[in-house]
Tab-separated table of C-alpha atoms in Angstrom:
chain	number	residue	atom	x	y	z
A	1121	UNK	CA	19.449	-21.455	46.343
A	1122	UNK	CA	17.196	-21.878	43.306
A	1123	UNK	CA	18.842	-20.483	40.158
A	1124	UNK	CA	16.010	-20.926	37.658
A	1125	UNK	CA	12.488	-19.725	38.169
A	1126	UNK	CA	9.487	-21.945	38.403
A	1127	UNK	CA	6.113	-21.115	36.788
A	1128	UNK	CA	2.710	-22.334	37.941
A	1129	UNK	CA	-0.315	-22.193	35.633
A	1130	UNK	CA	-3.575	-20.945	37.017
A	1131	UNK	CA	-7.127	-21.497	35.751
A	1132	UNK	CA	-10.195	-19.773	37.214
A	1133	UNK	CA	-8.202	-19.134	40.396
A	1134	UNK	CA	-7.027	-22.721	40.819
A	1135	UNK	CA	-3.260	-23.345	40.782
A	1136	UNK	CA	-1.813	-26.373	39.016
A	1137	UNK	CA	1.309	-26.656	41.107
A	1138	UNK	CA	1.665	-30.288	40.102
A	1139	UNK	CA	2.035	-29.395	36.375
A	1140	UNK	CA	4.952	-31.234	34.863
A	1141	UNK	CA	5.496	-28.751	32.034
A	1142	UNK	CA	4.403	-25.183	31.260
A	1143	UNK	CA	4.692	-23.289	27.971
A	1144	UNK	CA	3.842	-19.749	26.938
A	1145	UNK	CA	3.765	-18.982	23.222
A	1146	UNK	CA	2.935	-15.711	21.483
A	1147	UNK	CA	1.337	-16.198	18.088
A	1148	UNK	CA	0.596	-13.805	15.193
A	1149	UNK	CA	-0.605	-13.812	11.603
A	1150	UNK	CA	1.560	-10.892	10.392
A	1151	UNK	CA	2.065	-10.418	6.667
A	1152	UNK	CA	5.284	-9.204	5.101
A	1153	UNK	CA	4.489	-6.787	2.272
A	1154	UNK	CA	6.855	-5.776	-0.527
A	1155	UNK	CA	6.322	-2.204	-1.674
A	1156	UNK	CA	7.440	-0.525	-4.889
A	1157	UNK	CA	10.026	1.929	-3.651
A	1158	UNK	CA	8.717	4.729	-5.897
A	1159	UNK	CA	6.017	5.289	-3.311
A	1160	UNK	CA	8.110	4.737	-0.203
A	1161	UNK	CA	11.697	4.605	1.018
A	1162	UNK	CA	10.840	1.173	2.367
A	1163	UNK	CA	10.598	-1.872	0.166
A	1164	UNK	CA	9.504	-4.205	2.951
A	1165	UNK	CA	6.925	-3.439	5.587
A	1166	UNK	CA	5.119	-5.548	8.149
A	1167	UNK	CA	1.357	-5.604	8.149
A	1168	UNK	CA	0.503	-6.741	11.651
A	1169	UNK	CA	-2.237	-9.327	11.848
A	1170	UNK	CA	-4.212	-10.961	14.655
A	1171	UNK	CA	-2.216	-11.730	17.802
A	1172	UNK	CA	-2.835	-14.320	20.505
A	1173	UNK	CA	-1.097	-15.976	23.422
A	1174	UNK	CA	-1.079	-19.719	23.993
A	1175	UNK	CA	-0.553	-21.055	27.518
A	1176	UNK	CA	-0.128	-24.808	27.661
A	1177	UNK	CA	0.626	-27.183	30.471
A	1178	UNK	CA	0.630	-30.884	31.113
A	1179	UNK	CA	-0.136	-32.944	34.221
A	1180	UNK	CA	0.222	-36.479	35.385
A	1181	UNK	CA	-3.047	-38.164	36.284
A	1182	UNK	CA	-2.992	-39.792	39.711
A	1183	UNK	CA	-4.758	-43.180	39.935
A	1184	UNK	CA	-6.962	-42.063	42.829
A	1185	UNK	CA	-7.863	-38.544	41.682
A	1186	UNK	CA	-8.805	-37.658	38.073
A	1187	UNK	CA	-10.323	-34.291	38.925
A	1188	UNK	CA	-8.148	-32.483	36.351
A	1189	UNK	CA	-10.036	-34.263	33.599
A	1190	UNK	CA	-13.045	-32.051	34.363
A	1191	UNK	CA	-11.286	-29.421	32.210
A	1192	UNK	CA	-12.415	-31.421	29.208
A	1193	UNK	CA	-16.005	-30.392	29.875
A	1194	UNK	CA	-14.966	-26.707	29.936
A	1195	UNK	CA	-13.219	-27.187	26.580
A	1196	UNK	CA	-16.258	-28.995	25.115
A	1197	UNK	CA	-18.589	-26.171	26.134
A	1198	UNK	CA	-16.121	-23.508	24.939
A	1199	UNK	CA	-16.354	-21.841	28.308
A	1200	UNK	CA	-14.434	-18.623	28.749
A	1201	UNK	CA	-11.794	-19.062	31.414
A	1202	UNK	CA	-9.483	-16.858	33.444
A	1203	UNK	CA	-5.962	-18.070	32.786
A	1204	UNK	CA	-2.678	-17.034	34.315
A	1205	UNK	CA	0.888	-18.045	34.963
A	1206	UNK	CA	2.792	-16.978	38.068
A	1207	UNK	CA	6.548	-17.068	38.509
A	1208	UNK	CA	7.491	-18.188	41.961
A	1209	UNK	CA	10.879	-16.456	42.105
A	1210	UNK	CA	10.429	-13.085	40.398
A	1211	UNK	CA	6.751	-12.836	41.420
A	1212	UNK	CA	5.954	-11.712	37.877
A	1213	UNK	CA	2.786	-13.076	36.361
A	1214	UNK	CA	0.202	-12.907	33.634
A	1215	UNK	CA	-3.578	-12.855	33.990
A	1216	UNK	CA	-5.785	-12.993	30.962
A	1217	UNK	CA	-8.984	-14.435	29.502
A	1218	UNK	CA	-9.253	-17.156	26.911
A	1219	UNK	CA	-10.556	-20.534	25.871
A	1220	UNK	CA	-9.240	-24.059	26.403
A	1221	UNK	CA	-7.877	-25.920	23.402
A	1222	UNK	CA	-6.633	-29.360	22.429
A	1223	UNK	CA	-6.984	-31.502	25.587
A	1224	UNK	CA	-4.875	-34.605	25.110
A	1225	UNK	CA	-4.520	-37.766	27.230
A	1226	UNK	CA	-1.551	-40.043	26.674
A	1227	UNK	CA	-0.914	-43.376	28.395
A	1228	UNK	CA	1.583	-46.082	27.661
A	1229	UNK	CA	2.795	-49.214	29.419
A	1230	UNK	CA	5.655	-48.359	31.719
A	1231	UNK	CA	5.052	-44.615	31.510
A	1232	UNK	CA	3.078	-42.093	33.491
A	1233	UNK	CA	-0.422	-41.287	32.246
A	1234	UNK	CA	-0.376	-37.620	31.224
A	1235	UNK	CA	-2.997	-35.006	30.498
A	1236	UNK	CA	-2.046	-31.943	28.389
A	1237	UNK	CA	-4.202	-28.900	27.637
A	1238	UNK	CA	-3.685	-25.366	26.434
A	1239	UNK	CA	-5.554	-22.075	26.509
A	1240	UNK	CA	-5.577	-19.510	23.709
A	1241	UNK	CA	-5.949	-16.032	25.175
A	1242	UNK	CA	-5.555	-12.305	24.760
A	1243	UNK	CA	-1.830	-11.559	24.762
A	1244	UNK	CA	-0.632	-9.760	27.901
A	1245	UNK	CA	2.701	-8.547	29.213
A	1246	UNK	CA	4.240	-9.878	32.382
A	1247	UNK	CA	3.599	-7.628	35.292
B	413	UNK	CA	22.512	-4.347	-7.535
B	414	UNK	CA	20.361	-1.703	-9.241
B	415	UNK	CA	19.635	-4.011	-12.198
B	416	UNK	CA	18.039	-6.558	-9.894
B	417	UNK	CA	15.880	-3.949	-8.181
B	418	UNK	CA	14.992	-1.847	-11.234
B	419	UNK	CA	11.309	-1.557	-10.347
B	420	UNK	CA	12.234	0.298	-7.170
B	421	UNK	CA	13.818	3.085	-9.250
B	422	UNK	CA	10.551	3.865	-11.048
B	423	UNK	CA	8.596	6.992	-10.138
B	424	UNK	CA	5.631	6.466	-7.817
B	425	UNK	CA	2.057	5.790	-8.839
B	426	UNK	CA	0.024	8.969	-8.281
B	427	UNK	CA	-3.647	9.852	-8.530
B	428	UNK	CA	-4.600	13.538	-8.640
B	429	UNK	CA	-1.108	14.288	-7.372
B	430	UNK	CA	-1.345	11.993	-4.329
B	431	UNK	CA	1.615	9.631	-4.056
B	432	UNK	CA	0.483	6.062	-3.430
B	433	UNK	CA	2.130	3.080	-1.751
B	434	UNK	CA	1.639	0.167	-4.109
B	435	UNK	CA	2.822	-3.407	-4.052
B	436	UNK	CA	1.486	-4.262	-7.506
B	437	UNK	CA	0.479	-2.236	-10.573
B	438	UNK	CA	-1.096	-4.116	-13.454
B	439	UNK	CA	-1.526	-2.366	-16.806
B	440	UNK	CA	-3.615	-3.792	-19.615
B	441	UNK	CA	-4.950	-2.688	-22.966
B	442	UNK	CA	-6.560	-4.086	-26.063
B	443	UNK	CA	-6.742	-3.157	-29.720
B	444	UNK	CA	-10.040	-2.587	-31.481
B	445	UNK	CA	-9.578	-4.992	-34.375
B	446	UNK	CA	-12.285	-5.266	-36.996
B	447	UNK	CA	-12.211	-8.796	-38.420
B	448	UNK	CA	-12.280	-9.276	-42.177
B	449	UNK	CA	-13.382	-12.714	-43.267
B	450	UNK	CA	-13.157	-14.185	-46.748
B	451	UNK	CA	-15.430	-16.970	-47.976
B	452	UNK	CA	-13.691	-20.354	-48.154
B	453	UNK	CA	-10.546	-18.954	-46.499
B	454	UNK	CA	-9.687	-20.136	-42.994
B	455	UNK	CA	-8.903	-17.557	-40.356
B	456	UNK	CA	-9.538	-13.850	-40.573
B	457	UNK	CA	-7.672	-10.642	-41.360
B	458	UNK	CA	-7.938	-7.601	-39.121
B	459	UNK	CA	-8.145	-3.892	-39.536
B	460	UNK	CA	-6.940	-1.886	-36.585
B	461	UNK	CA	-9.556	0.706	-35.671
B	462	UNK	CA	-7.829	2.128	-32.616
B	463	UNK	CA	-6.707	1.179	-29.154
B	464	UNK	CA	-9.171	0.653	-26.347
B	465	UNK	CA	-8.627	2.577	-23.114
B	466	UNK	CA	-5.645	1.640	-20.975
B	467	UNK	CA	-6.614	-0.074	-17.735
B	468	UNK	CA	-4.470	0.194	-14.630
B	469	UNK	CA	-5.162	-1.926	-11.556
B	470	UNK	CA	-3.154	-1.428	-8.391
B	471	UNK	CA	-2.909	-2.858	-4.898
B	472	UNK	CA	-2.436	0.067	-2.529
B	473	UNK	CA	-1.528	-0.107	1.145
B	474	UNK	CA	-2.702	2.327	3.771
B	475	UNK	CA	-0.796	0.962	6.752
B	476	UNK	CA	0.452	2.886	9.745
B	477	UNK	CA	3.577	0.735	9.668
B	478	UNK	CA	4.518	2.428	6.354
B	479	UNK	CA	3.934	5.934	7.616
B	480	UNK	CA	2.113	7.223	10.692
B	481	UNK	CA	-1.405	8.504	10.021
B	482	UNK	CA	-1.979	6.398	6.916
B	483	UNK	CA	-5.091	4.859	8.465
B	484	UNK	CA	-7.688	6.090	9.013
B	485	UNK	CA	-6.788	9.766	8.383
B	486	UNK	CA	-5.015	9.645	4.993
B	487	UNK	CA	-7.204	6.807	3.775
B	488	UNK	CA	-10.347	8.809	4.586
B	489	UNK	CA	-8.892	11.800	2.734
B	490	UNK	CA	-8.044	9.681	-0.331
B	491	UNK	CA	-11.239	7.614	-0.600
B	492	UNK	CA	-13.466	10.539	-1.775
B	493	UNK	CA	-11.022	11.132	-4.670
B	494	UNK	CA	-12.060	7.706	-5.951
B	495	UNK	CA	-15.716	7.660	-4.960
B	496	UNK	CA	-16.590	10.954	-6.662
B	497	UNK	CA	-15.828	9.409	-10.079
B	498	UNK	CA	-14.185	12.579	-11.388
B	499	UNK	CA	-11.587	12.318	-14.152
B	500	UNK	CA	-8.041	13.354	-13.381
B	501	UNK	CA	-4.358	12.750	-13.939
B	502	UNK	CA	-2.969	9.306	-13.202
B	503	UNK	CA	0.804	9.176	-12.883
B	504	UNK	CA	1.931	5.764	-14.098
B	505	UNK	CA	5.486	4.591	-13.288
B	506	UNK	CA	6.144	3.502	-16.898
B	507	UNK	CA	3.677	5.225	-19.167
B	508	UNK	CA	3.685	8.625	-17.518
B	509	UNK	CA	0.771	10.923	-16.838
B	510	UNK	CA	-2.539	10.526	-18.610
B	511	UNK	CA	-6.159	11.395	-18.000
B	512	UNK	CA	-8.086	8.614	-16.306
B	513	UNK	CA	-11.121	7.788	-14.242
B	514	UNK	CA	-11.563	5.424	-11.345
B	515	UNK	CA	-13.507	2.445	-12.702
B	516	UNK	CA	-13.884	0.379	-9.530
B	517	UNK	CA	-12.234	-0.498	-6.262
B	518	UNK	CA	-12.562	-2.541	-3.103
B	519	UNK	CA	-11.107	-2.849	0.356
B	520	UNK	CA	-11.773	-5.006	3.390
B	521	UNK	CA	-11.501	-4.023	7.009
B	522	UNK	CA	-10.210	-7.212	8.566
B	523	UNK	CA	-8.959	-8.317	11.948
B	524	UNK	CA	-6.054	-10.062	10.241
B	525	UNK	CA	-4.678	-6.679	9.074
B	526	UNK	CA	-4.744	-4.422	12.091
B	527	UNK	CA	-2.590	-1.445	10.990
B	528	UNK	CA	-4.812	-0.317	8.118
B	529	UNK	CA	-6.305	-1.608	4.890
B	530	UNK	CA	-5.306	-2.962	1.512
B	531	UNK	CA	-7.117	-1.166	-1.324
B	532	UNK	CA	-7.602	-2.623	-4.816
B	533	UNK	CA	-8.287	0.094	-7.395
B	534	UNK	CA	-8.797	0.075	-11.161
B	535	UNK	CA	-8.536	3.118	-13.402
B	536	UNK	CA	-9.412	3.434	-17.082
B	537	UNK	CA	-7.881	5.926	-19.473
B	538	UNK	CA	-10.429	8.661	-20.141
B	539	UNK	CA	-9.453	10.881	-23.045
B	540	UNK	CA	-10.002	14.589	-22.798
B	541	UNK	CA	-12.030	14.909	-25.991
B	542	UNK	CA	-14.647	12.531	-24.616
B	543	UNK	CA	-15.049	14.801	-21.612
B	544	UNK	CA	-15.273	17.894	-23.790
B	545	UNK	CA	-16.937	17.005	-27.117
B	546	UNK	CA	-15.946	19.353	-29.927
B	547	UNK	CA	-18.644	21.774	-31.093
B	548	UNK	CA	-18.826	20.264	-34.577
B	549	UNK	CA	-20.546	17.161	-33.212
B	550	UNK	CA	-24.107	18.501	-32.724
B	551	UNK	CA	-24.183	20.470	-35.968
B	552	UNK	CA	-22.904	17.466	-37.913
B	553	UNK	CA	-25.580	15.236	-36.429
B	554	UNK	CA	-28.246	17.689	-37.707
B	555	UNK	CA	-26.795	17.580	-41.206
B	556	UNK	CA	-26.470	13.803	-40.980
B	557	UNK	CA	-30.149	13.339	-40.147
B	558	UNK	CA	-31.181	15.640	-43.035
B	559	UNK	CA	-28.823	13.714	-45.346
B	560	UNK	CA	-30.403	10.417	-44.245
B	561	UNK	CA	-33.902	11.776	-45.078
B	562	UNK	CA	-32.661	12.890	-48.489
B	563	UNK	CA	-31.064	9.473	-49.192
B	564	UNK	CA	-34.274	7.649	-48.214
B	565	UNK	CA	-36.489	9.866	-50.382
B	566	UNK	CA	-34.145	9.506	-53.366
B	567	UNK	CA	-34.068	5.744	-53.030
B	568	UNK	CA	-37.867	5.474	-52.833
B	569	UNK	CA	-38.355	7.734	-55.869
B	570	UNK	CA	-35.605	5.891	-57.773
B	571	UNK	CA	-33.561	9.075	-58.294
B	572	UNK	CA	-29.895	8.679	-59.215
B	573	UNK	CA	-27.010	10.463	-57.499
B	574	UNK	CA	-24.828	12.990	-59.348
B	575	UNK	CA	-21.975	11.525	-61.403
B	576	UNK	CA	-19.156	11.805	-58.799
B	577	UNK	CA	-21.238	10.198	-56.067
B	578	UNK	CA	-22.789	7.475	-58.207
B	579	UNK	CA	-19.315	6.289	-59.339
B	580	UNK	CA	-18.012	5.833	-55.776
B	581	UNK	CA	-21.267	4.444	-54.362
B	582	UNK	CA	-21.409	7.299	-51.832
B	583	UNK	CA	-24.604	8.570	-50.249
B	584	UNK	CA	-25.252	11.995	-48.745
B	585	UNK	CA	-25.108	10.493	-45.261
B	586	UNK	CA	-21.730	8.843	-45.910
B	587	UNK	CA	-20.316	12.140	-47.241
B	588	UNK	CA	-21.490	13.976	-44.101
B	589	UNK	CA	-19.939	11.292	-41.923
B	590	UNK	CA	-16.672	11.661	-43.835
B	591	UNK	CA	-16.713	15.354	-43.009
B	592	UNK	CA	-17.383	14.636	-39.341
B	593	UNK	CA	-14.284	12.421	-39.236
B	594	UNK	CA	-12.132	15.283	-40.484
B	595	UNK	CA	-13.098	17.361	-37.462
B	596	UNK	CA	-11.265	20.636	-37.094
B	597	UNK	CA	-7.995	19.187	-38.241
B	598	UNK	CA	-7.520	20.439	-41.767
B	599	UNK	CA	-9.741	23.432	-42.308
B	600	UNK	CA	-8.911	23.678	-46.043
B	601	UNK	CA	-9.678	20.013	-46.598
B	602	UNK	CA	-12.885	20.425	-44.604
B	603	UNK	CA	-13.991	23.447	-46.623
B	604	UNK	CA	-13.320	21.503	-49.807
B	605	UNK	CA	-15.430	18.585	-48.644
B	606	UNK	CA	-18.282	20.901	-47.639
B	607	UNK	CA	-18.156	22.639	-51.023
B	608	UNK	CA	-18.222	19.299	-52.827
B	609	UNK	CA	-21.241	18.210	-50.809
B	610	UNK	CA	-22.933	21.560	-51.443
B	611	UNK	CA	-22.409	21.039	-55.204
B	612	UNK	CA	-23.996	17.585	-55.061
B	613	UNK	CA	-27.008	18.884	-53.127
B	614	UNK	CA	-27.463	21.669	-55.705
B	615	UNK	CA	-27.254	19.102	-58.503
B	616	UNK	CA	-30.081	17.066	-56.953
B	617	UNK	CA	-32.188	20.190	-56.387
B	618	UNK	CA	-31.691	21.366	-59.978
B	619	UNK	CA	-32.509	17.881	-61.277
B	620	UNK	CA	-35.822	18.001	-59.389
B	621	UNK	CA	-36.629	21.419	-60.864
B	622	UNK	CA	-35.838	20.171	-64.386
B	623	UNK	CA	-38.048	17.143	-63.834
B	624	UNK	CA	-40.948	19.362	-62.776
B	625	UNK	CA	-40.467	21.570	-65.806
B	626	UNK	CA	-40.400	18.537	-68.097
B	627	UNK	CA	-43.564	17.264	-66.400
B	628	UNK	CA	-45.458	20.291	-67.707
B	629	UNK	CA	-45.665	18.493	-71.052
B	630	UNK	CA	-47.194	15.371	-69.516
B	631	UNK	CA	-50.893	14.687	-69.153
B	632	UNK	CA	-52.775	16.056	-66.133
B	633	UNK	CA	-52.775	12.819	-64.106
B	634	UNK	CA	-49.034	12.283	-64.455
B	635	UNK	CA	-48.290	15.926	-63.709
B	636	UNK	CA	-50.437	15.874	-60.566
B	637	UNK	CA	-48.748	12.671	-59.411
B	638	UNK	CA	-45.296	14.251	-59.659
B	639	UNK	CA	-46.304	17.600	-58.164
B	640	UNK	CA	-48.229	16.044	-55.283
B	641	UNK	CA	-45.710	13.358	-54.328
B	642	UNK	CA	-44.703	14.014	-50.720
B	643	UNK	CA	-41.297	12.390	-51.325
B	644	UNK	CA	-40.451	15.059	-53.899
B	645	UNK	CA	-41.267	17.632	-51.244
B	646	UNK	CA	-38.906	15.786	-48.829
B	647	UNK	CA	-36.124	15.946	-51.419
B	648	UNK	CA	-36.537	19.672	-52.010
B	649	UNK	CA	-36.820	20.688	-48.341
B	650	UNK	CA	-33.923	18.381	-47.375
B	651	UNK	CA	-31.793	20.041	-50.038
B	652	UNK	CA	-32.709	23.476	-48.649
B	653	UNK	CA	-32.015	22.420	-45.053
B	654	UNK	CA	-28.709	20.812	-45.952
B	655	UNK	CA	-27.483	23.895	-47.792
B	656	UNK	CA	-28.291	26.054	-44.766
B	657	UNK	CA	-26.730	23.582	-42.320
B	658	UNK	CA	-23.595	23.266	-44.457
B	659	UNK	CA	-23.228	27.052	-44.383
B	660	UNK	CA	-23.411	26.949	-40.557
B	661	UNK	CA	-20.910	24.120	-40.429
B	662	UNK	CA	-18.450	26.004	-42.600
B	663	UNK	CA	-18.747	29.125	-40.445
B	664	UNK	CA	-18.022	27.176	-37.252
B	665	UNK	CA	-15.091	25.465	-38.957
B	666	UNK	CA	-13.487	28.741	-39.951
B	667	UNK	CA	-13.971	30.203	-36.464
B	668	UNK	CA	-12.582	26.979	-34.958
B	669	UNK	CA	-9.404	26.884	-37.045
B	670	UNK	CA	-6.240	27.289	-35.064
B	671	UNK	CA	-2.508	27.626	-35.593
B	672	UNK	CA	-0.422	24.447	-35.671
B	673	UNK	CA	2.643	24.443	-33.406
B	674	UNK	CA	5.445	21.936	-32.994
B	675	UNK	CA	7.082	20.745	-29.793
B	676	UNK	CA	9.664	18.128	-28.821
B	677	UNK	CA	8.804	15.446	-26.246
B	678	UNK	CA	11.014	16.213	-23.230
B	679	UNK	CA	10.881	12.676	-21.896
B	680	UNK	CA	9.348	9.311	-22.720
B	681	UNK	CA	5.605	9.812	-22.449
B	682	UNK	CA	2.261	8.803	-23.934
B	683	UNK	CA	-0.051	10.533	-26.394
B	684	UNK	CA	-2.616	10.932	-23.608
B	685	UNK	CA	-0.045	12.494	-21.286
B	686	UNK	CA	1.035	14.862	-24.064
B	687	UNK	CA	-2.554	15.941	-24.654
B	688	UNK	CA	-2.783	16.912	-20.980
B	689	UNK	CA	0.554	18.721	-20.795
B	690	UNK	CA	-0.040	20.597	-24.090
B	691	UNK	CA	-3.726	21.180	-23.314
B	692	UNK	CA	-4.456	19.762	-26.773
B	693	UNK	CA	-7.350	17.578	-27.875
B	694	UNK	CA	-6.141	13.986	-28.246
B	695	UNK	CA	-8.146	13.483	-31.460
B	696	UNK	CA	-6.335	16.494	-32.967
B	697	UNK	CA	-2.979	15.078	-31.837
B	698	UNK	CA	-3.761	11.764	-33.526
B	699	UNK	CA	-4.819	13.493	-36.748
B	700	UNK	CA	-1.767	15.752	-36.799
B	701	UNK	CA	0.645	12.946	-35.840
B	702	UNK	CA	-0.745	9.750	-37.379
B	703	UNK	CA	2.604	7.956	-37.041
B	704	UNK	CA	2.393	8.268	-33.236
B	705	UNK	CA	-1.095	6.782	-33.021
B	706	UNK	CA	-0.024	3.148	-32.714
B	707	UNK	CA	2.726	3.798	-30.174
B	708	UNK	CA	2.253	3.124	-26.472
B	709	UNK	CA	5.320	5.241	-25.708
B	710	UNK	CA	6.293	8.512	-27.387
B	711	UNK	CA	10.064	8.558	-27.168
B	712	UNK	CA	11.996	11.524	-25.848
B	713	UNK	CA	12.997	13.908	-28.649
B	714	UNK	CA	10.026	13.042	-30.902
B	715	UNK	CA	8.607	16.039	-32.789
B	716	UNK	CA	4.902	16.471	-32.053
B	717	UNK	CA	2.501	18.818	-33.860
B	718	UNK	CA	-0.431	20.279	-31.972
B	719	UNK	CA	-3.020	23.028	-32.215
B	720	UNK	CA	-2.352	26.120	-30.194
B	721	UNK	CA	-4.968	26.370	-27.427
B	722	UNK	CA	-7.851	28.606	-28.463
């Protein structure tokens, strides 16, 4: 029995089941404001700012198939993409739109060649 | 720790009675200092000629996270109170209430602040007497222009001023301006000054008449030159006009005189705030209470004289 869930990233309908890591990060630029209490009972209030969701994943690059590297072209052309993450156990998932960011290739002697990329998107709830 | 959070115990900033949510209130002022320089002496001395208007700048927040409905509803209700430029009462946390006007403001609708807007506003103190000039002002300006004509004509004809004026180096225009500075404050003092000026005008007029009579003994050419000199005509008509205008000024002064009352400041306040609460002209308050003029804060319990509202 599998205790912990497993998440698979998805991009324009294509699943990356071979992803070696997946991350989902919610980002904001909120500002904390101090108010003079003469005008309010509150002395601290949050001024919500822009919000975004960052989905990132990394892959190993097989020696005979480097098809995943085509994502770099989509990043270079700032192409809007449909991004999602699906949980295999709970069947919960996220589908949203966004743009690819920060593709990164890392290779080293004695280690697997990896390809990491992320997508910044409209924040969505799991459903 | 109330000492450490003292600013939170202050009353709120208000404009036209609307309580505002502020994160910062900056208050500034300046003194109108007339420099006095002395030859071969470094630096300068200063004569204080009054305080410039107080300026209050504030950062206001209209955020729905402070209170529901702050943006856009309450913001849209408040904005016209600034844009219309009308004067009104500004409630300052330290200084108290005083009459002010919105001088400028700005706000930015930005995607990085999604619950409302931050508004930067600046007010300037706007004294009541500037909004409602006293009625002595126009009549004084008429007398002043007549006095200036008389001074010019006398200078060009080389006439000398009566004894009292010649000693002090005063001109008719400077005497009229002195009267204007008195305003309605001390009606007896004002009447005295008007009478003194009237006496000086009569002295000039009589001197002109005597000169004409004396000229009857001169030869024809000299007599015609004096009689036909347009500047002599200016002197005589200016004297007539000034006497009539001084009569009008005195009448308006008597009808404008009011009873002086005394009150005690109930709390720490400002002269401007007192003028609003007592419905008294701030220039009158300054004249009646000269010792309070230089104070930013009128302390609680201070005795203040003011004119009863007409």
